[in-house]
Amino acid sequence: MPLLTRTFIKTGMVCLALALVLGILLALGVTNGLFPVYIHLLVFGWLTQLIFGVIFWMFPKYSVKKPRGSEALGWWTYALLNIGLLLRAVAEPIQSTRANPLSGWMLVLSAILQFLSGLLFVVNSWGRVKEK
Amino acid sequence: MPKLSVWFVRASLLYLLLGSLFGALLLAQKGIPFHAAVWYLFPLHMEFLLVGWLIQLAMGVAFWIIPRFSQGSSRGPVGLVWVSFALLNAGILITAFQYWLPDAVLIGRIAEVVAGILFVIGSWRRVKPHGVM
């Protein structure tokens, strides 16, 4: 299993654990802006990140020279996804309780980074989705 | 990867792009509000990412990966699964018209359910122990 895949999956596991802890907080009635963070840690931080890692590892080879496409793009995908998610996890509860320009712009930046992460993943994976 | 999986997976990648674009607009709107109508994208964001991306990707990869038959059509009734692919995507796209057609969500969801049932029927016998023909 390549290093990038291991990094995706292990970070995904951390997101899963964090989401489950947040689930307890939500059950205890601590809800300020945490529900969207909980959902996105599960669906984006865990499921999607796990999928990104496994696809990078197991999908058909892009070419003999570059079997997994661009590894650099893969690392950018990883970095943008996790920085974007972290920004969201910090700024969204603040924005929903004490909205201010800093947390607002952090959310805008998070939105851009997360979208770019998906875009880079699609660009890097598209050529590997092919018939044998 | 068989042709049908290529279609499933590429469609799922397109939904990932669209769904995350809608999500990015929604999150930016939460941060620095720029147009209230962005909130209309919320149900599409969920539909495209949950059904269009996650479920469709799983269906495409399952069709490719789960055990094949050694006799007859190796991946079972492929035509049935093509219909499942068409219905699933028709269903997702129909739900996107929910603000113009009041029944779009119901019709779209029915198409998605039929797609799911056809996929299950088409794949059921392939979930088998090693060595079974």
CSV table of C-alpha atoms in Angstrom, one decimal:
chain,number,residue,atom,x,y,z
A,1,MET,CA,0.0,0.0,0.0
A,2,PRO,CA,1.6,3.3,-1.0
A,3,LEU,CA,2.4,6.0,1.6
A,4,LEU,CA,-0.2,8.4,0.3
A,5,THR,CA,-2.9,5.7,0.7
A,6,ARG,CA,-1.8,4.9,4.2
A,7,THR,CA,-1.8,8.6,5.1
A,8,PHE,CA,-5.3,9.1,3.6
A,9,ILE,CA,-6.7,6.1,5.5
A,10,LYS,CA,-5.1,6.8,8.8
A,11,THR,CA,-6.2,10.5,8.7
A,12,GLY,CA,-9.7,9.2,7.7
A,13,MET,CA,-9.6,7.0,10.9
A,14,VAL,CA,-8.8,10.0,13.0
A,15,CYS,CA,-11.7,11.9,11.5
A,16,LEU,CA,-14.0,8.9,12.2
A,17,ALA,CA,-12.9,8.9,15.9
A,18,LEU,CA,-13.4,12.7,16.2
A,19,ALA,CA,-16.8,12.4,14.6
A,20,LEU,CA,-17.9,9.7,17.0
A,21,VAL,CA,-16.8,11.8,19.9
A,22,LEU,CA,-18.7,14.8,18.5
A,23,GLY,CA,-21.7,12.5,18.2
A,24,ILE,CA,-21.5,12.1,22.0
A,25,LEU,CA,-21.4,15.8,22.5
A,26,LEU,CA,-24.4,16.2,20.2
A,27,ALA,CA,-26.3,13.6,22.2
A,28,LEU,CA,-25.4,15.6,25.4
A,29,GLY,CA,-27.1,18.6,23.9
A,30,VAL,CA,-23.9,20.6,22.8
A,31,THR,CA,-25.1,21.6,19.4
A,32,ASN,CA,-23.7,25.0,18.5
A,33,GLY,CA,-22.6,24.6,14.9
A,34,LEU,CA,-21.3,21.1,15.6
A,35,PHE,CA,-23.8,19.1,13.6
A,36,PRO,CA,-22.5,20.0,10.1
A,37,VAL,CA,-19.0,19.4,11.4
A,38,TYR,CA,-20.0,16.0,12.6
A,39,ILE,CA,-21.6,15.1,9.3
A,40,HIS,CA,-18.7,16.3,7.2
A,41,LEU,CA,-16.1,14.6,9.4
A,42,LEU,CA,-18.0,11.4,8.8
A,43,VAL,CA,-18.8,11.7,5.1
A,44,PHE,CA,-15.9,13.8,3.8
A,45,GLY,CA,-13.2,13.2,6.4
A,46,TRP,CA,-13.8,9.5,6.8
A,47,LEU,CA,-15.8,8.0,3.9
A,48,THR,CA,-14.5,10.2,1.0
A,49,GLN,CA,-11.0,10.3,2.3
A,50,LEU,CA,-10.9,6.5,2.7
A,51,ILE,CA,-12.2,6.2,-0.9
A,52,PHE,CA,-9.6,8.6,-2.2
A,53,GLY,CA,-6.9,6.6,-0.6
A,54,VAL,CA,-8.2,3.2,-1.9
A,55,ILE,CA,-8.8,4.5,-5.4
A,56,PHE,CA,-5.2,5.9,-5.6
A,57,TRP,CA,-4.0,2.5,-4.5
A,58,MET,CA,-6.2,0.1,-6.5
A,59,PHE,CA,-7.6,1.6,-9.6
A,60,PRO,CA,-6.2,0.6,-13.0
A,61,LYS,CA,-2.8,1.9,-13.8
A,62,TYR,CA,-2.6,5.2,-15.6
A,63,SER,CA,0.5,4.2,-17.5
A,64,VAL,CA,3.6,2.0,-17.1
A,65,LYS,CA,5.7,5.1,-16.2
A,66,LYS,CA,3.1,6.7,-14.0
A,67,PRO,CA,0.9,3.8,-12.7
A,68,ARG,CA,-0.9,6.0,-10.2
A,69,GLY,CA,-1.0,9.2,-12.1
A,70,SER,CA,0.5,12.2,-10.5
A,71,GLU,CA,1.6,11.5,-6.9
A,72,ALA,CA,2.1,15.2,-6.3
A,73,LEU,CA,-1.5,15.9,-7.3
A,74,GLY,CA,-2.5,13.2,-4.9
A,75,TRP,CA,-0.6,14.9,-2.0
A,76,TRP,CA,-2.2,18.2,-2.9
A,77,THR,CA,-5.6,16.6,-2.8
A,78,TYR,CA,-4.8,15.2,0.7
A,79,ALA,CA,-3.5,18.5,2.0
A,80,LEU,CA,-6.3,20.6,0.6
A,81,LEU,CA,-9.0,18.2,1.9
A,82,ASN,CA,-7.6,18.1,5.4
A,83,ILE,CA,-6.7,21.8,5.8
A,84,GLY,CA,-10.2,22.7,4.4
A,85,LEU,CA,-11.9,20.3,6.8
A,86,LEU,CA,-9.8,21.5,9.8
A,87,LEU,CA,-10.7,25.2,9.0
A,88,ARG,CA,-14.3,24.3,8.8
A,89,ALA,CA,-14.2,22.3,12.1
A,90,VAL,CA,-12.7,25.3,13.9
A,91,ALA,CA,-14.6,28.2,12.2
A,92,GLU,CA,-18.2,26.8,11.8
A,93,PRO,CA,-19.0,26.5,15.5
A,94,ILE,CA,-17.6,30.0,16.0
A,95,GLN,CA,-19.5,31.4,13.1
A,96,SER,CA,-22.8,29.9,14.4
A,97,THR,CA,-22.3,31.3,17.9
A,98,ARG,CA,-20.2,34.5,17.6
A,99,ALA,CA,-20.1,35.3,13.9
A,100,ASN,CA,-17.2,37.5,13.0
A,101,PRO,CA,-15.3,38.4,9.8
A,102,LEU,CA,-12.3,36.1,10.6
A,103,SER,CA,-14.4,33.0,11.1
A,104,GLY,CA,-16.5,34.0,8.0
A,105,TRP,CA,-13.5,34.2,5.8
A,106,MET,CA,-12.1,31.0,7.2
A,107,LEU,CA,-15.3,29.3,6.0
A,108,VAL,CA,-14.9,30.8,2.6
A,109,LEU,CA,-11.3,29.6,2.4
A,110,SER,CA,-12.3,26.2,3.7
A,111,ALA,CA,-15.0,26.0,0.9
A,112,ILE,CA,-12.4,26.8,-1.7
A,113,LEU,CA,-9.8,24.3,-0.4
A,114,GLN,CA,-12.3,21.5,-0.1
A,115,PHE,CA,-13.7,22.1,-3.6
A,116,LEU,CA,-10.2,22.2,-5.1
A,117,SER,CA,-9.3,19.0,-3.3
A,118,GLY,CA,-12.2,17.2,-5.1
A,119,LEU,CA,-11.3,18.8,-8.4
A,120,LEU,CA,-7.7,17.7,-8.2
A,121,PHE,CA,-8.8,14.2,-7.2
A,122,VAL,CA,-11.1,14.0,-10.2
A,123,VAL,CA,-8.4,15.3,-12.6
A,124,ASN,CA,-5.9,12.8,-11.2
A,125,SER,CA,-8.2,9.8,-11.3
A,126,TRP,CA,-10.2,10.4,-14.5
A,127,GLY,CA,-7.6,8.8,-16.7
A,128,ARG,CA,-7.4,5.7,-14.5
A,129,VAL,CA,-11.1,4.9,-14.9
A,130,LYS,CA,-10.8,2.9,-18.1
A,131,GLU,CA,-11.7,-0.4,-19.7
A,132,LYS,CA,-9.1,-3.1,-19.6
B,1,MET,CA,-12.6,-2.5,-15.4
B,2,PRO,CA,-15.7,-3.3,-17.5
B,3,LYS,CA,-17.4,-0.6,-19.5
B,4,LEU,CA,-20.4,-0.3,-17.2
B,5,SER,CA,-18.1,0.3,-14.2
B,6,VAL,CA,-16.4,3.0,-16.2
B,7,TRP,CA,-19.7,4.7,-16.7
B,8,PHE,CA,-20.7,4.3,-13.1
B,9,VAL,CA,-17.4,5.6,-11.7
B,10,ARG,CA,-17.0,8.5,-14.2
B,11,ALA,CA,-20.6,9.6,-13.5
B,12,SER,CA,-19.8,9.4,-9.7
B,13,LEU,CA,-16.8,11.6,-10.2
B,14,LEU,CA,-18.9,14.2,-12.0
B,15,TYR,CA,-21.4,14.2,-9.2
B,16,LEU,CA,-18.5,14.6,-6.7
B,17,LEU,CA,-17.4,17.7,-8.6
B,18,LEU,CA,-20.9,19.2,-8.8
B,19,GLY,CA,-21.9,18.2,-5.3
B,20,SER,CA,-18.7,19.7,-3.8
B,21,LEU,CA,-19.1,22.8,-5.9
B,22,PHE,CA,-22.6,23.3,-4.4
B,23,GLY,CA,-21.2,22.5,-0.9
B,24,ALA,CA,-18.5,25.1,-1.3
B,25,LEU,CA,-21.0,27.7,-2.3
B,26,LEU,CA,-23.2,26.9,0.7
B,27,LEU,CA,-20.2,27.0,3.1
B,28,ALA,CA,-19.0,30.3,1.6
B,29,GLN,CA,-22.6,31.6,2.0
B,30,LYS,CA,-22.4,30.7,5.7
B,31,GLY,CA,-19.2,32.5,6.1
B,32,ILE,CA,-19.7,35.7,4.1
B,33,PRO,CA,-23.4,35.8,2.8
B,34,PHE,CA,-23.5,36.8,-0.8
B,35,HIS,CA,-26.9,35.5,-2.2
B,36,ALA,CA,-29.6,33.8,-0.2
B,37,ALA,CA,-30.8,31.8,-3.2
B,38,VAL,CA,-27.6,29.6,-2.7
B,39,TRP,CA,-29.6,27.7,0.0
B,40,TYR,CA,-31.7,26.2,-2.8
B,41,LEU,CA,-28.7,24.1,-3.6
B,42,PHE,CA,-28.7,22.3,-0.3
B,43,PRO,CA,-30.9,19.3,-1.3
B,44,LEU,CA,-29.0,19.0,-4.5
B,45,HIS,CA,-25.7,19.0,-2.6
B,46,MET,CA,-26.9,16.1,-0.5
B,47,GLU,CA,-28.5,14.1,-3.4
B,48,PHE,CA,-25.5,14.5,-5.6
B,49,LEU,CA,-22.9,13.6,-3.0
B,50,LEU,CA,-24.8,10.7,-1.2
B,51,VAL,CA,-26.5,9.1,-4.2
B,52,GLY,CA,-24.6,10.4,-7.1
B,53,TRP,CA,-21.1,10.1,-5.6
B,54,LEU,CA,-21.0,7.6,-2.8
B,55,ILE,CA,-23.7,5.1,-3.7
B,56,GLN,CA,-23.0,5.2,-7.5
B,57,LEU,CA,-19.2,4.7,-6.9
B,58,ALA,CA,-20.0,1.7,-4.7
B,59,MET,CA,-22.2,0.2,-7.4
B,60,GLY,CA,-19.6,0.7,-10.1
B,61,VAL,CA,-16.8,-0.8,-8.0
B,62,ALA,CA,-19.0,-3.7,-6.9
B,63,PHE,CA,-20.0,-4.5,-10.4
B,64,TRP,CA,-16.2,-4.6,-11.3
B,65,ILE,CA,-14.8,-6.4,-8.2
B,66,ILE,CA,-17.3,-9.0,-6.8
B,67,PRO,CA,-16.8,-12.6,-8.0
B,68,ARG,CA,-17.6,-13.5,-11.6
B,69,PHE,CA,-19.2,-16.6,-13.1
B,70,SER,CA,-17.0,-19.0,-15.0
B,71,GLN,CA,-19.9,-20.0,-17.3
B,72,GLY,CA,-22.2,-17.8,-19.3
B,73,SER,CA,-22.1,-14.0,-18.8
B,74,SER,CA,-19.3,-13.6,-16.4
B,75,ARG,CA,-20.9,-10.6,-14.6
B,76,GLY,CA,-24.5,-11.9,-14.8
B,77,PRO,CA,-27.4,-10.0,-16.4
B,78,VAL,CA,-25.4,-7.0,-17.5
B,79,GLY,CA,-28.3,-5.4,-19.4
B,80,LEU,CA,-30.3,-5.3,-16.1
B,81,VAL,CA,-27.5,-3.4,-14.4
B,82,TRP,CA,-27.2,-1.0,-17.4
B,83,VAL,CA,-30.9,-0.2,-16.8
B,84,SER,CA,-30.1,0.3,-13.1
B,85,PHE,CA,-27.4,2.8,-14.1
B,86,ALA,CA,-29.7,4.7,-16.4
B,87,LEU,CA,-32.5,4.8,-13.8
B,88,LEU,CA,-30.2,5.8,-11.0
B,89,ASN,CA,-28.9,8.8,-12.9
B,90,ALA,CA,-32.3,9.7,-14.3
B,91,GLY,CA,-33.6,9.6,-10.7
B,92,ILE,CA,-30.8,11.9,-9.4
B,93,LEU,CA,-31.3,14.4,-12.2
B,94,ILE,CA,-35.1,14.4,-11.8
B,95,THR,CA,-34.7,15.3,-8.1
B,96,ALA,CA,-32.7,18.3,-9.2
B,97,PHE,CA,-35.9,19.8,-10.7
B,98,GLN,CA,-37.7,19.8,-7.3
B,99,TYR,CA,-38.1,23.6,-7.3
B,100,TRP,CA,-40.0,23.6,-10.6
B,101,LEU,CA,-41.8,20.2,-10.5
B,102,PRO,CA,-43.4,19.5,-7.1
B,103,ASP,CA,-43.4,15.7,-7.7
B,104,ALA,CA,-39.8,15.6,-8.9
B,105,VAL,CA,-38.4,14.3,-5.6
B,106,LEU,CA,-41.0,11.5,-5.4
B,107,ILE,CA,-40.5,10.5,-9.1
B,108,GLY,CA,-36.7,10.7,-8.8
B,109,ARG,CA,-36.6,8.6,-5.6
B,110,ILE,CA,-38.9,6.0,-7.1
B,111,ALA,CA,-36.5,5.7,-10.1
B,112,GLU,CA,-33.6,5.4,-7.6
B,113,VAL,CA,-35.3,2.6,-5.7
B,114,VAL,CA,-36.0,0.7,-8.9
B,115,ALA,CA,-32.4,1.2,-9.9
B,116,GLY,CA,-31.3,-0.2,-6.5
B,117,ILE,CA,-33.6,-3.2,-6.8
B,118,LEU,CA,-32.4,-4.0,-10.3
B,119,PHE,CA,-28.8,-3.7,-9.2
B,120,VAL,CA,-29.4,-6.1,-6.3
B,121,ILE,CA,-31.2,-8.6,-8.6
B,122,GLY,CA,-28.3,-8.3,-11.1
B,123,SER,CA,-25.6,-8.8,-8.5
B,124,TRP,CA,-27.2,-11.2,-5.9
B,125,ARG,CA,-25.9,-14.5,-7.3
B,126,ARG,CA,-22.4,-13.1,-7.7
B,127,VAL,CA,-22.0,-12.8,-4.0
B,128,LYS,CA,-20.9,-16.4,-3.6
B,129,PRO,CA,-18.2,-18.5,-2.1
B,130,HIS,CA,-15.0,-19.2,-3.9
B,131,GLY,CA,-15.3,-22.2,-6.4
B,132,VAL,CA,-19.0,-21.8,-7.1
B,133,MET,CA,-19.5,-21.6,-10.8
